[in-house]
PDB file of C-alpha atoms in Angstrom:
ATOM      1  CA  MET F   1      -3.056   1.531  26.315  1.00  0.00           C
ATOM      2  CA  SER F   2      -4.565  -1.853  25.578  1.00  0.00           C
ATOM      3  CA  THR F   3      -2.594  -5.069  25.441  1.00  0.00           C
ATOM      4  CA  SER F   4      -3.476  -8.319  23.709  1.00  0.00           C
ATOM      5  CA  ALA F   5      -4.264  -9.823  27.101  1.00  0.00           C
ATOM      6  CA  THR F   6      -7.013  -7.263  27.817  1.00  0.00           C
ATOM      7  CA  LEU F   7      -8.700  -7.144  24.407  1.00  0.00           C
ATOM      8  CA  PRO F   8     -12.265  -8.464  24.180  1.00  0.00           C
ATOM      9  CA  GLN F   9     -12.251 -11.907  22.582  1.00  0.00           C
ATOM     10  CA  PRO F  10     -14.960 -13.958  20.855  1.00  0.00           C
ATOM     11  CA  PRO F  11     -15.845 -17.472  22.088  1.00  0.00           C
ATOM     12  CA  PRO F  12     -13.042 -20.072  21.744  1.00  0.00           C
ATOM     13  CA  ASP F  13     -14.681 -21.809  18.770  1.00  0.00           C
ATOM     14  CA  ARG F  14     -14.908 -18.495  16.922  1.00  0.00           C
ATOM     15  CA  VAL F  15     -11.261 -17.710  17.722  1.00  0.00           C
ATOM     16  CA  ALA F  16     -10.227 -21.076  16.294  1.00  0.00           C
ATOM     17  CA  GLU F  17     -12.347 -20.512  13.180  1.00  0.00           C
ATOM     18  CA  LEU F  18     -10.865 -17.058  12.550  1.00  0.00           C
ATOM     19  CA  GLN F  19      -7.295 -18.143  13.099  1.00  0.00           C
ATOM     20  CA  GLU F  20      -7.694 -21.129  10.785  1.00  0.00           C
ATOM     21  CA  SER F  21      -9.187 -18.959   8.026  1.00  0.00           C
ATOM     22  CA  LEU F  22      -6.531 -16.274   8.476  1.00  0.00           C
ATOM     23  CA  ALA F  23      -3.696 -18.809   8.351  1.00  0.00           C
ATOM     24  CA  GLU F  24      -5.100 -20.305   5.140  1.00  0.00           C
ATOM     25  CA  ILE F  25      -5.429 -16.928   3.387  1.00  0.00           C
ATOM     26  CA  LEU F  26      -1.948 -15.855   4.492  1.00  0.00           C
ATOM     27  CA  ALA F  27      -0.485 -19.077   3.131  1.00  0.00           C
ATOM     28  CA  ARG F  28      -2.250 -18.556  -0.199  1.00  0.00           C
ATOM     29  CA  VAL F  29      -1.064 -14.949  -0.434  1.00  0.00           C
ATOM     30  CA  GLN F  30       2.512 -16.029   0.271  1.00  0.00           C
ATOM     31  CA  ALA F  31       2.320 -18.846  -2.275  1.00  0.00           C
ATOM     32  CA  ALA F  32       0.966 -16.499  -4.946  1.00  0.00           C
ATOM     33  CA  SER F  33       3.629 -13.899  -4.096  1.00  0.00           C
ATOM     34  CA  SER F  34       6.387 -16.490  -4.410  1.00  0.00           C
ATOM     35  CA  SER F  35       5.318 -17.221  -7.976  1.00  0.00           C
ATOM     36  CA  THR F  36       5.948 -13.624  -9.101  1.00  0.00           C
ATOM     37  CA  THR F  37       9.022 -11.505  -9.734  1.00  0.00           C
ATOM     38  CA  ASN F  38       7.880  -8.909  -7.213  1.00  0.00           C
ATOM     39  CA  GLU F  39      10.627  -8.426  -4.618  1.00  0.00           C
ATOM     40  CA  ARG F  40       8.161  -7.972  -1.760  1.00  0.00           C
ATOM     41  CA  HIS F  41       5.296 -10.234  -0.745  1.00  0.00           C
ATOM     42  CA  ALA F  42       1.824  -8.768  -1.042  1.00  0.00           C
ATOM     43  CA  THR F  43       0.323  -7.277   2.117  1.00  0.00           C
ATOM     44  CA  LEU F  44      -2.901  -8.861   3.337  1.00  0.00           C
ATOM     45  CA  VAL F  45      -5.462  -6.350   4.630  1.00  0.00           C
ATOM     46  CA  ALA F  46      -8.125  -8.207   6.626  1.00  0.00           C
ATOM     47  CA  VAL F  47     -11.422  -6.396   6.012  1.00  0.00           C
ATOM     48  CA  SER F  48     -13.666  -6.637   9.062  1.00  0.00           C
ATOM     49  CA  LYS F  49     -16.572  -4.361   8.145  1.00  0.00           C
ATOM     50  CA  ILE F  50     -19.752  -5.002  10.168  1.00  0.00           C
ATOM     51  CA  LYS F  51     -17.960  -7.706  12.137  1.00  0.00           C
ATOM     52  CA  PRO F  52     -17.394  -7.115  15.872  1.00  0.00           C
ATOM     53  CA  ALA F  53     -14.158  -5.663  17.203  1.00  0.00           C
ATOM     54  CA  SER F  54     -13.528  -8.925  19.046  1.00  0.00           C
ATOM     55  CA  ASP F  55     -13.040 -10.651  15.667  1.00  0.00           C
ATOM     56  CA  VAL F  56     -10.334  -8.115  14.822  1.00  0.00           C
ATOM     57  CA  TYR F  57      -8.576  -8.683  18.125  1.00  0.00           C
ATOM     58  CA  ALA F  58      -8.634 -12.463  17.671  1.00  0.00           C
ATOM     59  CA  CYS F  59      -6.801 -12.030  14.361  1.00  0.00           C
ATOM     60  CA  TYR F  60      -4.494  -9.438  15.931  1.00  0.00           C
ATOM     61  CA  ASN F  61      -3.503 -11.954  18.599  1.00  0.00           C
ATOM     62  CA  HIS F  62      -2.656 -14.357  15.764  1.00  0.00           C
ATOM     63  CA  GLY F  63      -0.162 -11.874  14.307  1.00  0.00           C
ATOM     64  CA  GLN F  64      -2.291  -9.978  11.785  1.00  0.00           C
ATOM     65  CA  ARG F  65      -1.595  -6.244  11.827  1.00  0.00           C
ATOM     66  CA  ASP F  66      -3.251  -4.768   8.724  1.00  0.00           C
ATOM     67  CA  PHE F  67      -7.032  -4.303   8.902  1.00  0.00           C
ATOM     68  CA  GLY F  68      -9.476  -2.558   6.597  1.00  0.00           C
ATOM     69  CA  GLU F  69     -12.758  -0.787   7.276  1.00  0.00           C
ATOM     70  CA  ASN F  70     -15.404   0.677   4.966  1.00  0.00           C
ATOM     71  CA  TYR F  71     -17.178   3.035   7.351  1.00  0.00           C
ATOM     72  CA  VAL F  72     -15.618   5.972   9.195  1.00  0.00           C
ATOM     73  CA  GLN F  73     -17.681   5.555  12.358  1.00  0.00           C
ATOM     74  CA  GLU F  74     -16.955   1.844  12.585  1.00  0.00           C
ATOM     75  CA  LEU F  75     -13.243   2.459  12.121  1.00  0.00           C
ATOM     76  CA  GLU F  76     -13.293   5.118  14.833  1.00  0.00           C
ATOM     77  CA  GLU F  77     -14.927   2.697  17.266  1.00  0.00           C
ATOM     78  CA  LYS F  78     -12.577  -0.196  16.534  1.00  0.00           C
ATOM     79  CA  ALA F  79      -9.491   2.036  16.702  1.00  0.00           C
ATOM     80  CA  GLU F  80     -10.309   3.178  20.237  1.00  0.00           C
ATOM     81  CA  GLN F  81      -8.124   0.412  21.690  1.00  0.00           C
ATOM     82  CA  GLU F  82      -5.066   2.259  20.323  1.00  0.00           C
ATOM     83  CA  LEU F  83      -2.875  -0.778  19.742  1.00  0.00           C
ATOM     84  CA  THR F  84       0.488   0.754  18.880  1.00  0.00           C
ATOM     85  CA  ASP F  85       1.417  -1.575  16.021  1.00  0.00           C
ATOM     86  CA  ILE F  86      -1.945  -2.109  14.336  1.00  0.00           C
ATOM     87  CA  ARG F  87      -2.345  -0.539  10.872  1.00  0.00           C
ATOM     88  CA  TRP F  88      -5.798   0.628   9.820  1.00  0.00           C
ATOM     89  CA  HIS F  89      -6.640   0.999   6.127  1.00  0.00           C
ATOM     90  CA  PHE F  90      -9.770   2.910   5.134  1.00  0.00           C
ATOM     91  CA  ILE F  91     -11.255   1.357   1.978  1.00  0.00           C
ATOM     92  CA  GLY F  92     -14.756   2.844   1.875  1.00  0.00           C
ATOM     93  CA  THR F  93     -16.185   5.816   0.033  1.00  0.00           C
ATOM     94  CA  LEU F  94     -14.795   8.969   1.606  1.00  0.00           C
ATOM     95  CA  GLN F  95     -16.482  12.350   1.431  1.00  0.00           C
ATOM     96  CA  SER F  96     -14.649  15.525   2.383  1.00  0.00           C
ATOM     97  CA  ASN F  97     -16.997  16.194   5.324  1.00  0.00           C
ATOM     98  CA  LYS F  98     -15.773  12.952   6.959  1.00  0.00           C
ATOM     99  CA  ALA F  99     -12.095  13.748   6.448  1.00  0.00           C
ATOM    100  CA  LYS F 100     -11.686  15.529   9.787  1.00  0.00           C
ATOM    101  CA  ASN F 101     -12.876  12.533  11.827  1.00  0.00           C
ATOM    102  CA  LEU F 102     -10.856  10.073   9.798  1.00  0.00           C
ATOM    103  CA  ALA F 103      -7.689  12.162   9.929  1.00  0.00           C
ATOM    104  CA  VAL F 104      -7.410  11.915  13.715  1.00  0.00           C
ATOM    105  CA  THR F 105      -8.128   8.168  13.933  1.00  0.00           C
ATOM    106  CA  PRO F 106      -5.343   6.420  15.879  1.00  0.00           C
ATOM    107  CA  ASN F 107      -3.008   4.207  13.830  1.00  0.00           C
ATOM    108  CA  LEU F 108      -4.555   5.146  10.496  1.00  0.00           C
ATOM    109  CA  TYR F 109      -2.019   3.798   7.997  1.00  0.00           C
ATOM    110  CA  SER F 110      -3.656   4.423   4.628  1.00  0.00           C
ATOM    111  CA  ILE F 111      -6.715   5.642   2.785  1.00  0.00           C
ATOM    112  CA  GLN F 112      -7.220   3.690  -0.413  1.00  0.00           C
ATOM    113  CA  THR F 113     -10.209   5.483  -1.937  1.00  0.00           C
ATOM    114  CA  LEU F 114      -9.123   9.043  -2.668  1.00  0.00           C
ATOM    115  CA  THR F 115     -10.805  10.544  -5.737  1.00  0.00           C
ATOM    116  CA  SER F 116     -10.868  14.323  -5.336  1.00  0.00           C
ATOM    117  CA  PRO F 117      -8.540  17.260  -4.608  1.00  0.00           C
ATOM    118  CA  LYS F 118     -11.144  18.619  -2.169  1.00  0.00           C
ATOM    119  CA  THR F 119     -10.960  15.519   0.025  1.00  0.00           C
ATOM    120  CA  ALA F 120      -7.166  15.409  -0.239  1.00  0.00           C
ATOM    121  CA  THR F 121      -6.961  19.028   0.898  1.00  0.00           C
ATOM    122  CA  ALA F 122      -9.347  18.370   3.808  1.00  0.00           C
ATOM    123  CA  LEU F 123      -7.289  15.400   4.969  1.00  0.00           C
ATOM    124  CA  ASN F 124      -4.069  17.385   4.718  1.00  0.00           C
ATOM    125  CA  LYS F 125      -5.621  20.182   6.789  1.00  0.00           C
ATOM    126  CA  HIS F 126      -6.813  17.955   9.633  1.00  0.00           C
ATOM    127  CA  LEU F 127      -3.993  15.432   9.954  1.00  0.00           C
ATOM    128  CA  PRO F 128      -2.009  15.995  13.153  1.00  0.00           C
ATOM    129  CA  PRO F 129       1.400  17.508  12.301  1.00  0.00           C
ATOM    130  CA  SER F 130       3.047  15.140  14.769  1.00  0.00           C
ATOM    131  CA  ARG F 131       2.262  12.022  12.736  1.00  0.00           C
ATOM    132  CA  PRO F 132       4.130  10.771   9.632  1.00  0.00           C
ATOM    133  CA  PRO F 133       2.550  11.567   6.247  1.00  0.00           C
ATOM    134  CA  LEU F 134      -0.544   9.444   5.612  1.00  0.00           C
ATOM    135  CA  ASN F 135      -0.323   6.940   2.754  1.00  0.00           C
ATOM    136  CA  VAL F 136      -3.054   7.426   0.162  1.00  0.00           C
ATOM    137  CA  PHE F 137      -4.128   5.410  -2.849  1.00  0.00           C
ATOM    138  CA  LEU F 138      -6.105   6.918  -5.718  1.00  0.00           C
ATOM    139  CA  GLN F 139      -9.155   4.843  -6.609  1.00  0.00           C
ATOM    140  CA  VAL F 140      -9.503   3.995 -10.292  1.00  0.00           C
ATOM    141  CA  ASN F 141     -12.720   2.722 -11.880  1.00  0.00           C
ATOM    142  CA  THR F 142     -11.124   0.173 -14.189  1.00  0.00           C
ATOM    143  CA  SER F 143     -14.400  -1.500 -15.172  1.00  0.00           C
ATOM    144  CA  GLY F 144     -16.240   1.693 -16.120  1.00  0.00           C
ATOM    145  CA  GLU F 145     -19.319   0.595 -14.156  1.00  0.00           C
ATOM    146  CA  ASP F 146     -21.641   3.388 -13.029  1.00  0.00           C
ATOM    147  CA  ASN F 147     -22.056   1.861  -9.568  1.00  0.00           C
ATOM    148  CA  LYS F 148     -18.310   1.942  -8.891  1.00  0.00           C
ATOM    149  CA  SER F 149     -16.437   4.923  -7.508  1.00  0.00           C
ATOM    150  CA  GLY F 150     -13.113   5.974  -8.924  1.00  0.00           C
ATOM    151  CA  LEU F 151     -11.391   8.076 -11.539  1.00  0.00           C
ATOM    152  CA  PRO F 152     -11.056   6.924 -15.167  1.00  0.00           C
ATOM    153  CA  PRO F 153      -7.913   4.910 -15.962  1.00  0.00           C
ATOM    154  CA  LEU F 154      -5.201   6.291 -18.192  1.00  0.00           C
ATOM    155  CA  SER F 155      -5.000   5.253 -21.805  1.00  0.00           C
ATOM    156  CA  SER F 156      -2.253   5.659 -24.382  1.00  0.00           C
ATOM    157  CA  SER F 157      -4.912   6.590 -26.937  1.00  0.00           C
ATOM    158  CA  SER F 158      -6.184   9.556 -24.929  1.00  0.00           C
ATOM    159  CA  SER F 159      -4.536  12.980 -25.156  1.00  0.00           C
ATOM    160  CA  SER F 160      -7.064  14.881 -23.012  1.00  0.00           C
ATOM    161  CA  PRO F 161      -6.219  16.128 -19.492  1.00  0.00           C
ATOM    162  CA  SER F 162      -6.543  13.453 -16.827  1.00  0.00           C
ATOM    163  CA  ASP F 163      -8.266  13.860 -13.465  1.00  0.00           C
ATOM    164  CA  LEU F 164      -6.028  11.095 -12.126  1.00  0.00           C
ATOM    165  CA  VAL F 165      -2.801  12.863 -13.071  1.00  0.00           C
ATOM    166  CA  ASP F 166      -4.145  16.174 -11.784  1.00  0.00           C
ATOM    167  CA  LEU F 167      -5.045  14.639  -8.411  1.00  0.00           C
ATOM    168  CA  ALA F 168      -1.652  12.957  -8.101  1.00  0.00           C
ATOM    169  CA  LYS F 169       0.120  16.262  -8.777  1.00  0.00           C
ATOM    170  CA  HIS F 170      -2.184  18.087  -6.356  1.00  0.00           C
ATOM    171  CA  ILE F 171      -1.244  15.697  -3.550  1.00  0.00           C
ATOM    172  CA  ILE F 172       2.477  15.919  -4.270  1.00  0.00           C
ATOM    173  CA  THR F 173       2.604  19.713  -4.581  1.00  0.00           C
ATOM    174  CA  THR F 174       0.036  20.950  -2.049  1.00  0.00           C
ATOM    175  CA  CYS F 175      -0.548  18.187   0.528  1.00  0.00           C
ATOM    176  CA  PRO F 176       2.700  17.623   2.469  1.00  0.00           C
ATOM    177  CA  ARG F 177       0.930  15.531   5.106  1.00  0.00           C
ATOM    178  CA  LEU F 178      -0.127  12.998   2.487  1.00  0.00           C
ATOM    179  CA  HIS F 179       2.107  10.480   0.729  1.00  0.00           C
ATOM    180  CA  LEU F 180       0.925   9.191  -2.648  1.00  0.00           C
ATOM    181  CA  GLN F 181       1.458   5.462  -2.230  1.00  0.00           C
ATOM    182  CA  GLY F 182      -0.349   3.956  -5.200  1.00  0.00           C
ATOM    183  CA  LEU F 183      -3.554   3.087  -7.025  1.00  0.00           C
ATOM    184  CA  MET F 184      -6.518   0.969  -5.979  1.00  0.00           C
ATOM    185  CA  THR F 185      -9.389  -0.625  -7.881  1.00  0.00           C
ATOM    186  CA  ILE F 186     -12.477  -2.726  -7.276  1.00  0.00           C
ATOM    187  CA  GLY F 187     -12.851  -4.748 -10.448  1.00  0.00           C
ATOM    188  CA  SER F 188     -16.044  -5.994 -12.029  1.00  0.00           C
ATOM    189  CA  LEU F 189     -17.731  -9.030 -10.505  1.00  0.00           C
ATOM    190  CA  THR F 190     -17.575 -10.859 -13.839  1.00  0.00           C
ATOM    191  CA  GLU F 191     -13.812 -10.474 -14.075  1.00  0.00           C
ATOM    192  CA  SER F 192     -13.415 -11.503 -10.424  1.00  0.00           C
ATOM    193  CA  LEU F 193     -15.517 -14.660 -10.694  1.00  0.00           C
ATOM    194  CA  HIS F 194     -13.636 -15.823 -13.784  1.00  0.00           C
ATOM    195  CA  SER F 195     -10.178 -14.792 -12.599  1.00  0.00           C
ATOM    196  CA  SER F 196      -9.007 -18.390 -12.218  1.00  0.00           C
ATOM    197  CA  GLU F 197     -10.186 -19.295 -15.727  1.00  0.00           C
ATOM    198  CA  LYS F 198      -8.592 -16.390 -17.600  1.00  0.00           C
ATOM    199  CA  GLU F 199      -4.950 -15.636 -18.220  1.00  0.00           C
ATOM    200  CA  VAL F 200      -5.547 -11.895 -17.957  1.00  0.00           C
ATOM    201  CA  ASN F 201      -7.974 -10.056 -15.698  1.00  0.00           C
ATOM    202  CA  GLU F 202      -8.755  -6.949 -17.723  1.00  0.00           C
ATOM    203  CA  ASP F 203      -9.327  -4.779 -14.658  1.00  0.00           C
ATOM    204  CA  PHE F 204      -6.003  -5.746 -13.098  1.00  0.00           C
ATOM    205  CA  GLU F 205      -4.184  -5.209 -16.373  1.00  0.00           C
ATOM    206  CA  ARG F 206      -5.857  -1.814 -16.849  1.00  0.00           C
ATOM    207  CA  LEU F 207      -4.739  -0.700 -13.388  1.00  0.00           C
ATOM    208  CA  ARG F 208      -1.185  -1.914 -14.003  1.00  0.00           C
ATOM    209  CA  VAL F 209      -0.989   0.001 -17.294  1.00  0.00           C
ATOM    210  CA  THR F 210      -2.429   3.090 -15.604  1.00  0.00           C
ATOM    211  CA  ARG F 211       0.140   2.802 -12.816  1.00  0.00           C
ATOM    212  CA  ASP F 212       3.000   2.493 -15.293  1.00  0.00           C
ATOM    213  CA  MET F 213       1.819   5.545 -17.245  1.00  0.00           C
ATOM    214  CA  LEU F 214       1.327   7.639 -14.108  1.00  0.00           C
ATOM    215  CA  GLN F 215       4.780   6.644 -12.865  1.00  0.00           C
ATOM    216  CA  GLY F 216       6.249   7.936 -16.109  1.00  0.00           C
ATOM    217  CA  VAL F 217       4.482  11.279 -15.750  1.00  0.00           C
ATOM    218  CA  LEU F 218       5.504  11.699 -12.110  1.00  0.00           C
ATOM    219  CA  ALA F 219       9.105  10.605 -12.663  1.00  0.00           C
ATOM    220  CA  ALA F 220       9.521  13.270 -15.334  1.00  0.00           C
ATOM    221  CA  GLU F 221       8.130  16.057 -13.151  1.00  0.00           C
ATOM    222  CA  PHE F 222       9.126  14.840  -9.689  1.00  0.00           C
ATOM    223  CA  PRO F 223      12.336  12.800 -10.097  1.00  0.00           C
ATOM    224  CA  VAL F 224      13.050  10.025  -7.633  1.00  0.00           C
ATOM    225  CA  VAL F 225      15.473  11.170  -4.951  1.00  0.00           C
ATOM    226  CA  GLU F 226      18.464   9.193  -3.805  1.00  0.00           C
ATOM    227  CA  GLU F 227      17.764   7.105  -0.750  1.00  0.00           C
ATOM    228  CA  GLY F 228      18.597   8.990   2.420  1.00  0.00           C
ATOM    229  CA  LYS F 229      18.843  12.408   0.741  1.00  0.00           C
ATOM    230  CA  GLU F 230      15.240  13.540   1.322  1.00  0.00           C
ATOM    231  CA  LYS F 231      11.805  12.015   1.711  1.00  0.00           C
ATOM    232  CA  GLU F 232      10.302  10.580  -1.457  1.00  0.00           C
ATOM    233  CA  LYS F 233       7.440  12.632  -2.808  1.00  0.00           C
ATOM    234  CA  TRP F 234       5.547   9.611  -4.121  1.00  0.00           C
ATOM    235  CA  GLY F 235       5.678   5.809  -4.094  1.00  0.00           C
ATOM    236  CA  GLU F 236       8.721   3.887  -2.971  1.00  0.00           C
ATOM    237  CA  GLY F 237      11.859   3.935  -5.053  1.00  0.00           C
ATOM    238  CA  GLY F 238      10.001   5.437  -7.995  1.00  0.00           C
ATOM    239  CA  ARG F 239       7.305   2.768  -7.904  1.00  0.00           C
ATOM    240  CA  LEU F 240       3.616   3.196  -7.092  1.00  0.00           C
ATOM    241  CA  PHE F 241       1.911   0.298  -5.322  1.00  0.00           C
ATOM    242  CA  LEU F 242      -1.171  -1.510  -6.594  1.00  0.00           C
ATOM    243  CA  SER F 243      -4.081  -2.447  -4.336  1.00  0.00           C
ATOM    244  CA  MET F 244      -6.337  -4.901  -6.128  1.00  0.00           C
ATOM    245  CA  GLY F 245      -7.911  -8.240  -5.372  1.00  0.00           C
ATOM    246  CA  MET F 246     -10.492  -9.388  -2.837  1.00  0.00           C
ATOM    247  CA  SER F 247     -11.816 -12.721  -1.545  1.00  0.00           C
ATOM    248  CA  SER F 248     -12.786 -14.104  -4.947  1.00  0.00           C
ATOM    249  CA  ASP F 249      -9.685 -13.077  -6.886  1.00  0.00           C
ATOM    250  CA  PHE F 250      -6.820 -12.124  -4.572  1.00  0.00           C
ATOM    251  CA  GLU F 251      -4.478 -14.856  -5.844  1.00  0.00           C
ATOM    252  CA  ALA F 252      -4.974 -13.742  -9.438  1.00  0.00           C
ATOM    253  CA  ALA F 253      -4.386 -10.152  -8.301  1.00  0.00           C
ATOM    254  CA  VAL F 254      -1.097 -11.020  -6.606  1.00  0.00           C
ATOM    255  CA  LYS F 255       0.073 -12.889  -9.703  1.00  0.00           C
ATOM    256  CA  ALA F 256      -0.882  -9.813 -11.753  1.00  0.00           C
ATOM    257  CA  GLY F 257       1.387  -7.651  -9.594  1.00  0.00           C
ATOM    258  CA  SER F 258      -0.757  -6.469  -6.697  1.00  0.00           C
ATOM    259  CA  ASP F 259       1.101  -5.210  -3.632  1.00  0.00           C
ATOM    260  CA  VAL F 260      -1.979  -5.138  -1.379  1.00  0.00           C
ATOM    261  CA  VAL F 261      -4.997  -7.459  -1.298  1.00  0.00           C
ATOM    262  CA  ARG F 262      -8.178  -6.774   0.665  1.00  0.00           C
ATOM    263  CA  VAL F 263      -9.839  -9.928   1.962  1.00  0.00           C
ATOM    264  CA  GLY F 264     -12.919  -9.985   4.173  1.00  0.00           C
ATOM    265  CA  THR F 265     -15.426 -12.788   3.635  1.00  0.00           C
ATOM    266  CA  SER F 266     -12.807 -15.522   3.306  1.00  0.00           C
ATOM    267  CA  ILE F 267     -11.479 -14.627   6.757  1.00  0.00           C
ATOM    268  CA  PHE F 268     -14.444 -13.325   8.732  1.00  0.00           C
ATOM    269  CA  GLY F 269     -17.316 -15.084   6.930  1.00  0.00           C
ATOM    270  CA  ALA F 270     -20.325 -13.621   5.151  1.00  0.00           C
ATOM    271  CA  ARG F 271     -21.506 -10.271   6.436  1.00  0.00           C
ATOM    272  CA  PRO F 272     -25.103  -9.423   7.330  1.00  0.00           C
ATOM    273  CA  LYS F 273     -26.564  -6.330   5.728  1.00  0.00           C
ATOM    274  CA  LYS F 274     -25.683  -3.221   7.702  1.00  0.00           C
ATOM    275  CA  GLY F 275     -28.313  -2.573  10.346  1.00  0.00           C
ATOM    276  CA  VAL F 276     -29.714  -6.111  10.216  1.00  0.00           C
ATOM    277  CA  THR F 277     -29.338  -8.306  13.275  1.00  0.00           C
ATOM    278  CA  ALA F 278     -29.866 -12.009  13.570  1.00  0.00           C
TER     279      ALA F 278
END
């Protein structure tokens, strides 16, 4: 078992740079959280894709515990240190044929990009029975862009069956090793870049409305249990979490009600294209 003293570390100037950036982002997340009515502060997931494991460990030594990765293989490699209190969040596209590898990754805390019953079933099959249920977020394509993954959001004007509702019910009824934690979105670049200029980010608002509607459906069919009586089938206290907001718009996301923000570039710096070396 690794300890912070034995983890590989980047050069001292890089450590200082990372810790300064992390401290700044944490302060901004806390400030944005304090301006809302949300009882809990938003969780910062530091997204380290394509950056070396030593960058992760430098932030870990500075107190950061939640980290996100986009690629299964990269997450597997970085999780080899098996730090007991680190929490890994998978935020990349997940296909069912990768579910087996991901399911046995040490300290996997959540998967935020679930979009199909097939993948949910595969995860449920391969998760070790000894671990607590894995938190999952359903990815919603709030912008409707063809290049974005995710299920369509819910709308009060639509009466047709919903893939999102069907997937949520599938997880609750047939995947006991999964825990439906919430919804996640990657909004449009246009909305993100203008988040500080607009009162309402349409993608964030669309996800919030979708969450509220899904909560209503689930509460009617799977009532919230009294605390301590039995394990909740979904969310926490009858509430689904929202994961929205990245480097360019995380403060606006927190103010719009996000429970989780995923920040990479503002902490670790710009990323080279995968497979390209300097």
